[in-house]
Amino acid sequence: MMTTVTRFGRWLYGQPYILLSITAMSWGGNIVLGREAAGHIPPLALAQTRWIGAFVVLVIFLWPRLKQDWPVIRQNIGILLLLSFVGITLYNSLAYEGLQFTQAINGALMQSTAPFWIALWSLILFGDRLTMGQIGGIVLSGAGVLTIITGGDASQLANLSVNPGDILLIIAMASYALYACLLRKRPPIHPLSFLVLTIGLGGLMLLPATAIEYASGFTMQADKQTILSLIYVILIATILAYICFNRGVELIGPNRAGPFFHLIPVTASLLAIVFLGETFHLFHAIGYGLILGGIFLAQRFSS
C-alpha cells in the first residue's frame, strides 16, 4: 500500500513551482554560506568535497539503477560530459572562487543575471524567444532584486565597484544557464542516475584544479563551521537542490524557470534577518512583492 510519504513525494515531483522555489531557497543559503566560509575552506576544495560527498551518498543507493541505465549512458557520454562540465565543474569552481573576493550585495546581483543568460542561450541554441509576459516578468522580478540589495535606494548602485570576483560570478552564471538550456538534451535515463553521474563526472574533472589549489598551501580548516558548511552543501545545496532544479526545468522549460533565480536574494535576505539579526524593512516587502509578481507574470503569460 502506498504510504502518505510516498504519495506526497509523487505529488511534489509534479509541482515545478514548488520544486524551483526549494532550489532557490537552497542556493540562497549556499551564497551566504559560501561567503561566510571564505578563509575557512578553499573555494575549489569546497566544490570538490561537495561533489565527492554527494556522489558517495547517492551511489550507495543508486548503484543498481546506474547499472540498469549503463547502455544508454555509454551511448550518450558526450552530452553527459558537457553537462557535467558546464553545470558542475565550471559553474561551481568559478562561483566559489568569485565569492572569495566580492561583496555579498555584488554576489546577489550577479546571481540575478541568470534569467538573461538562460534567455540568450535558449535563443542561440534552439531559437526560443521570450514572450512579452516572460520579458515583463524578468524585468519586474529584477526590479525586486535591485530593491532588496540596494535597500530601496537606487543611488547605491553608483557605489558598487566591479572586481575580479564579480567577473567570475557572471561567467559562472552564464555557464549554469548553458547547463539549464542543455537539459533538454539529457539522455533518457532515470533522473537520479543522471544526477549521480553528472556530479561524479563534474567532481572528477575538478580534481586537477583542486590539486593545484592544495599545492599552493591554501588548506581546509577542520573546525565546526567547516563541518556544518560541508553538510549543508552536500545534502541541501547539491542533492536536494539539483533534484528539484532538474525536475522543475524538465516540467516547464528553462525560460519559465529562469525568473525563479530571483528568489535567491530573497532567501539570502530572509536568512540574514532570521539568523543574523538584521532588521526587516519596508523595502524587503516591496522587493519580495515585485519578485513574486514577476514570477507570476512570467508563468501566467508564457505563451
Short mmCIF file of C-alpha atoms in Angstrom, two decimals:
data_model
loop_
_atom_site.label_atom_id
_atom_site.label_comp_id
_atom_site.label_asym_id
_atom_site.label_seq_id
_atom_site.Cartn_x
_atom_site.Cartn_y
_atom_site.Cartn_z
CA MET A 1 0.00 0.00 0.00
CA MET A 2 1.30 3.44 -0.93
CA THR A 3 2.27 5.38 2.18
CA THR A 4 1.39 9.00 2.81
CA VAL A 5 5.04 10.00 2.40
CA THR A 6 5.24 8.23 -0.99
CA ARG A 7 2.03 9.88 -2.21
CA PHE A 8 3.30 13.27 -1.11
CA GLY A 9 6.66 12.68 -2.82
CA ARG A 10 4.99 11.77 -6.10
CA TRP A 11 2.72 14.80 -5.88
CA LEU A 12 5.64 17.10 -5.09
CA TYR A 13 7.66 15.70 -8.02
CA GLY A 14 5.00 17.08 -10.35
CA GLN A 15 4.91 20.61 -8.86
CA PRO A 16 7.51 22.69 -10.76
CA TYR A 17 6.89 25.96 -8.92
CA ILE A 18 7.42 24.38 -5.51
CA LEU A 19 10.48 22.46 -6.73
CA LEU A 20 12.10 25.56 -8.22
CA SER A 21 11.32 27.55 -5.06
CA ILE A 22 13.06 24.88 -2.98
CA THR A 23 16.05 25.14 -5.33
CA ALA A 24 16.21 28.93 -4.95
CA MET A 25 15.99 28.69 -1.17
CA SER A 26 18.74 26.07 -1.07
CA TRP A 27 21.05 28.13 -3.27
CA GLY A 28 20.27 31.35 -1.42
CA GLY A 29 21.59 29.70 1.71
CA ASN A 30 24.57 28.45 -0.27
CA ILE A 31 25.55 32.01 -1.24
CA VAL A 32 25.51 33.12 2.38
CA LEU A 33 27.43 30.02 3.40
CA GLY A 34 29.97 30.40 0.60
CA ARG A 35 30.69 33.97 1.66
CA GLU A 36 30.96 33.05 5.35
CA ALA A 37 33.20 30.07 4.55
CA ALA A 38 35.80 32.30 2.92
CA GLY A 39 39.05 31.80 4.80
CA HIS A 40 37.86 28.51 6.35
CA ILE A 41 37.51 26.37 3.23
CA PRO A 42 39.42 26.90 -0.03
CA PRO A 43 36.87 27.51 -2.82
CA LEU A 44 37.86 24.60 -5.05
CA ALA A 45 38.21 22.26 -2.07
CA LEU A 46 34.67 23.22 -1.04
CA ALA A 47 33.35 22.45 -4.52
CA GLN A 48 35.35 19.20 -4.72
CA THR A 49 34.20 17.97 -1.31
CA ARG A 50 30.65 18.91 -2.22
CA TRP A 51 30.61 16.67 -5.26
CA ILE A 52 32.55 13.78 -3.77
CA GLY A 53 30.28 13.78 -0.72
CA ALA A 54 27.08 13.93 -2.75
CA PHE A 55 28.35 11.24 -5.14
CA VAL A 56 29.19 8.85 -2.29
CA VAL A 57 25.81 9.40 -0.61
CA LEU A 58 23.88 8.81 -3.83
CA VAL A 59 25.87 5.99 -5.42
CA ILE A 60 25.37 3.79 -2.34
CA PHE A 61 21.64 3.75 -3.02
CA LEU A 62 21.61 4.10 -6.79
CA TRP A 63 24.23 1.63 -7.99
CA PRO A 64 21.63 -0.90 -9.28
CA ARG A 65 19.86 1.89 -11.18
CA LEU A 66 23.15 3.05 -12.72
CA LYS A 67 23.95 -0.46 -13.94
CA GLN A 68 20.50 -0.69 -15.49
CA ASP A 69 20.96 2.63 -17.32
CA TRP A 70 24.58 1.97 -18.34
CA PRO A 71 23.92 1.10 -22.04
CA VAL A 72 22.17 4.44 -22.57
CA ILE A 73 24.82 6.27 -20.54
CA ARG A 74 27.61 4.82 -22.67
CA GLN A 75 25.88 5.88 -25.88
CA ASN A 76 25.41 9.46 -24.64
CA ILE A 77 28.67 10.04 -22.77
CA GLY A 78 29.48 13.14 -24.85
CA ILE A 79 26.47 15.23 -23.82
CA LEU A 80 26.78 13.93 -20.23
CA LEU A 81 30.40 15.12 -20.07
CA LEU A 82 29.38 18.53 -21.43
CA LEU A 83 26.53 18.91 -18.93
CA SER A 84 28.81 17.83 -16.09
CA PHE A 85 31.50 20.31 -17.10
CA VAL A 86 29.34 23.44 -17.52
CA GLY A 87 26.82 22.70 -14.75
CA ILE A 88 29.12 21.21 -12.14
CA THR A 89 32.85 21.75 -12.71
CA LEU A 90 32.95 25.20 -14.31
CA TYR A 91 29.97 26.79 -12.57
CA ASN A 92 30.86 25.80 -9.03
CA SER A 93 34.59 26.42 -9.22
CA LEU A 94 34.01 29.92 -10.62
CA ALA A 95 31.17 30.72 -8.21
CA TYR A 96 33.04 29.70 -5.06
CA GLU A 97 36.21 31.41 -6.28
CA GLY A 98 34.28 34.60 -7.02
CA LEU A 99 32.64 34.65 -3.59
CA GLN A 100 36.11 34.86 -2.04
CA PHE A 101 36.62 38.34 -3.48
CA THR A 102 33.25 40.05 -3.86
CA GLN A 103 30.74 41.72 -1.56
CA ALA A 104 27.52 39.92 -0.64
CA ILE A 105 25.47 42.57 -2.47
CA ASN A 106 27.51 42.08 -5.64
CA GLY A 107 27.14 38.32 -5.36
CA ALA A 108 23.35 38.56 -5.18
CA LEU A 109 23.32 40.95 -8.14
CA MET A 110 25.48 38.64 -10.28
CA GLN A 111 23.26 35.66 -9.44
CA SER A 112 20.21 37.59 -10.61
CA THR A 113 21.60 37.72 -14.18
CA ALA A 114 20.69 34.04 -14.67
CA PRO A 115 17.35 34.64 -16.47
CA PHE A 116 19.13 36.85 -19.04
CA TRP A 117 21.75 34.18 -19.76
CA ILE A 118 19.12 31.45 -19.99
CA ALA A 119 17.13 33.50 -22.49
CA LEU A 120 20.28 34.23 -24.52
CA TRP A 121 21.41 30.59 -24.66
CA SER A 122 17.87 29.43 -25.50
CA LEU A 123 17.77 31.86 -28.41
CA ILE A 124 21.25 30.98 -29.70
CA LEU A 125 20.98 27.22 -29.39
CA PHE A 126 17.31 26.49 -30.02
CA GLY A 127 15.79 29.66 -31.47
CA ASP A 128 13.49 30.10 -28.46
CA ARG A 129 12.13 33.60 -28.00
CA LEU A 130 10.76 35.07 -24.81
CA THR A 131 7.10 36.04 -24.72
CA MET A 132 6.19 39.57 -23.66
CA GLY A 133 4.92 38.12 -20.39
CA GLN A 134 8.25 36.42 -19.73
CA ILE A 135 10.18 39.59 -20.55
CA GLY A 136 7.91 41.62 -18.28
CA GLY A 137 8.26 39.03 -15.53
CA ILE A 138 12.06 39.08 -15.70
CA VAL A 139 12.13 42.89 -15.62
CA LEU A 140 9.65 43.08 -12.72
CA SER A 141 11.38 40.45 -10.61
CA GLY A 142 14.75 42.00 -11.48
CA ALA A 143 13.46 45.30 -10.10
CA GLY A 144 12.58 43.45 -6.92
CA VAL A 145 16.12 42.09 -6.66
CA LEU A 146 17.55 45.61 -7.05
CA THR A 147 15.13 46.92 -4.41
CA ILE A 148 16.34 44.35 -1.88
CA ILE A 149 20.08 44.59 -2.49
CA THR A 150 20.10 48.41 -2.58
CA GLY A 151 17.80 48.83 0.41
CA GLY A 152 15.34 50.72 -1.76
CA ASP A 153 17.95 53.37 -2.58
CA ALA A 154 18.85 53.12 -6.27
CA SER A 155 21.69 55.61 -5.80
CA GLN A 156 23.65 52.82 -4.07
CA LEU A 157 24.20 51.21 -7.46
CA ALA A 158 26.58 54.07 -8.27
CA ASN A 159 28.74 53.00 -5.34
CA LEU A 160 29.12 49.40 -6.46
CA SER A 161 32.60 48.56 -7.68
CA VAL A 162 33.32 45.72 -10.08
CA ASN A 163 36.11 43.38 -9.02
CA PRO A 164 37.52 40.08 -10.35
CA GLY A 165 35.10 38.15 -8.16
CA ASP A 166 32.13 39.74 -9.92
CA ILE A 167 33.50 38.78 -13.33
CA LEU A 168 33.96 35.19 -12.18
CA LEU A 169 30.37 35.09 -10.89
CA ILE A 170 29.00 36.44 -14.17
CA ILE A 171 30.86 33.75 -16.12
CA ALA A 172 29.64 31.17 -13.61
CA MET A 173 26.01 32.17 -14.17
CA ALA A 174 26.45 32.08 -17.96
CA SER A 175 27.87 28.58 -17.57
CA TYR A 176 24.99 27.37 -15.41
CA ALA A 177 22.45 28.93 -17.76
CA LEU A 178 24.00 26.87 -20.56
CA TYR A 179 23.53 23.76 -18.40
CA ALA A 180 19.87 24.67 -17.82
CA CYS A 181 19.25 25.07 -21.54
CA LEU A 182 21.07 21.86 -22.47
CA LEU A 183 18.98 19.81 -20.04
CA ARG A 184 16.52 19.24 -22.88
CA LYS A 185 19.26 17.11 -24.49
CA ARG A 186 19.54 14.91 -21.40
CA PRO A 187 19.52 11.22 -22.38
CA PRO A 188 16.52 9.07 -21.39
CA ILE A 189 17.87 7.69 -18.13
CA HIS A 190 16.43 7.84 -14.62
CA PRO A 191 16.69 11.37 -13.14
CA LEU A 192 18.68 10.10 -10.16
CA SER A 193 21.06 8.20 -12.44
CA PHE A 194 21.57 11.43 -14.33
CA LEU A 195 22.24 13.34 -11.12
CA VAL A 196 24.76 10.90 -9.64
CA LEU A 197 26.57 10.57 -12.98
CA THR A 198 26.88 14.31 -13.63
CA ILE A 199 28.08 15.15 -10.14
CA GLY A 200 30.56 12.26 -10.29
CA LEU A 201 31.95 13.34 -13.66
CA GLY A 202 31.92 17.01 -12.63
CA GLY A 203 33.86 16.26 -9.46
CA LEU A 204 36.35 14.14 -11.41
CA MET A 205 37.03 16.97 -13.88
CA LEU A 206 37.57 19.35 -10.96
CA LEU A 207 40.41 17.28 -9.48
CA PRO A 208 43.35 18.90 -11.35
CA ALA A 209 42.35 22.44 -10.31
CA THR A 210 41.78 21.30 -6.72
CA ALA A 211 45.23 19.70 -6.63
CA ILE A 212 46.82 22.96 -7.81
CA GLU A 213 44.95 24.88 -5.10
CA TYR A 214 46.09 22.42 -2.43
CA ALA A 215 49.71 22.64 -3.63
CA SER A 216 49.55 26.42 -3.16
CA GLY A 217 49.16 25.90 0.60
CA PHE A 218 45.51 27.02 0.94
CA THR A 219 44.07 24.16 3.03
CA MET A 220 40.78 23.45 4.75
CA GLN A 221 40.37 24.30 8.44
CA ALA A 222 38.96 21.41 10.46
CA ASP A 223 36.51 23.34 12.64
CA LYS A 224 32.80 23.34 13.42
CA GLN A 225 31.97 25.90 10.73
CA THR A 226 33.69 23.79 8.09
CA ILE A 227 31.82 20.63 9.09
CA LEU A 228 28.41 22.33 9.16
CA SER A 229 29.13 24.03 5.83
CA LEU A 230 30.01 20.73 4.17
CA ILE A 231 26.89 19.01 5.50
CA TYR A 232 24.74 21.81 4.09
CA VAL A 233 26.33 21.94 0.65
CA ILE A 234 26.26 18.15 0.22
CA LEU A 235 22.73 17.39 1.38
CA ILE A 236 20.84 20.62 0.67
CA ALA A 237 22.65 22.73 -1.94
CA THR A 238 23.61 19.70 -4.03
CA ILE A 239 21.41 16.63 -3.69
CA LEU A 240 18.11 18.33 -2.83
CA ALA A 241 18.60 21.43 -4.98
CA TYR A 242 19.76 19.63 -8.13
CA ILE A 243 16.95 17.07 -7.97
CA CYS A 244 14.42 19.90 -7.68
CA PHE A 245 16.03 22.09 -10.33
CA ASN A 246 16.44 19.37 -12.95
CA ARG A 247 12.84 18.25 -12.49
CA GLY A 248 11.49 21.81 -12.48
CA VAL A 249 13.23 22.65 -15.77
CA GLU A 250 12.02 19.36 -17.22
CA LEU A 251 8.42 20.29 -16.39
CA ILE A 252 8.27 23.94 -17.54
CA GLY A 253 11.44 24.61 -19.55
CA PRO A 254 14.44 26.87 -18.87
CA ASN A 255 12.91 30.22 -19.84
CA ARG A 256 9.98 29.85 -17.46
CA ALA A 257 12.29 28.50 -14.76
CA GLY A 258 14.72 31.44 -15.12
CA PRO A 259 12.82 34.03 -13.02
CA PHE A 260 12.97 31.68 -10.02
CA PHE A 261 16.67 32.59 -9.73
CA HIS A 262 15.43 35.95 -8.44
CA LEU A 263 14.18 34.16 -5.34
CA ILE A 264 17.80 33.52 -4.35
CA PRO A 265 18.42 37.04 -2.92
CA VAL A 266 15.03 36.81 -1.21
CA THR A 267 16.24 33.73 0.64
CA ALA A 268 19.60 35.31 1.42
CA SER A 269 17.99 38.40 2.91
CA LEU A 270 15.49 36.35 4.93
CA LEU A 271 18.31 34.21 6.31
CA ALA A 272 20.14 37.36 7.32
CA ILE A 273 17.02 38.63 9.11
CA VAL A 274 16.31 35.34 10.91
CA PHE A 275 19.83 34.15 11.76
CA LEU A 276 21.99 37.26 11.70
CA GLY A 277 19.57 39.60 13.43
CA GLU A 278 19.20 42.06 10.56
CA THR A 279 16.09 44.25 10.60
CA PHE A 280 13.11 43.74 8.31
CA HIS A 281 12.34 46.94 6.38
CA LEU A 282 9.63 48.11 4.03
CA PHE A 283 11.96 47.73 1.05
CA HIS A 284 12.16 43.99 1.81
CA ALA A 285 8.39 43.69 1.49
CA ILE A 286 8.35 45.75 -1.71
CA GLY A 287 11.19 43.70 -3.20
CA TYR A 288 9.56 40.38 -2.30
CA GLY A 289 6.29 41.55 -3.82
CA LEU A 290 7.94 42.61 -7.07
CA ILE A 291 9.82 39.32 -7.38
CA LEU A 292 6.76 37.19 -6.73
CA GLY A 293 4.73 39.36 -9.11
CA GLY A 294 7.37 38.96 -11.80
CA ILE A 295 7.42 35.18 -11.42
CA PHE A 296 3.61 35.07 -11.61
CA LEU A 297 3.62 37.26 -14.72
CA ALA A 298 6.23 35.08 -16.44
CA GLN A 299 4.25 31.91 -15.74
CA ARG A 300 0.80 33.35 -16.45
CA PHE A 301 1.72 34.79 -19.86
CA SER A 302 4.27 32.23 -21.02
CA SER A 303 2.72 31.59 -24.42
#
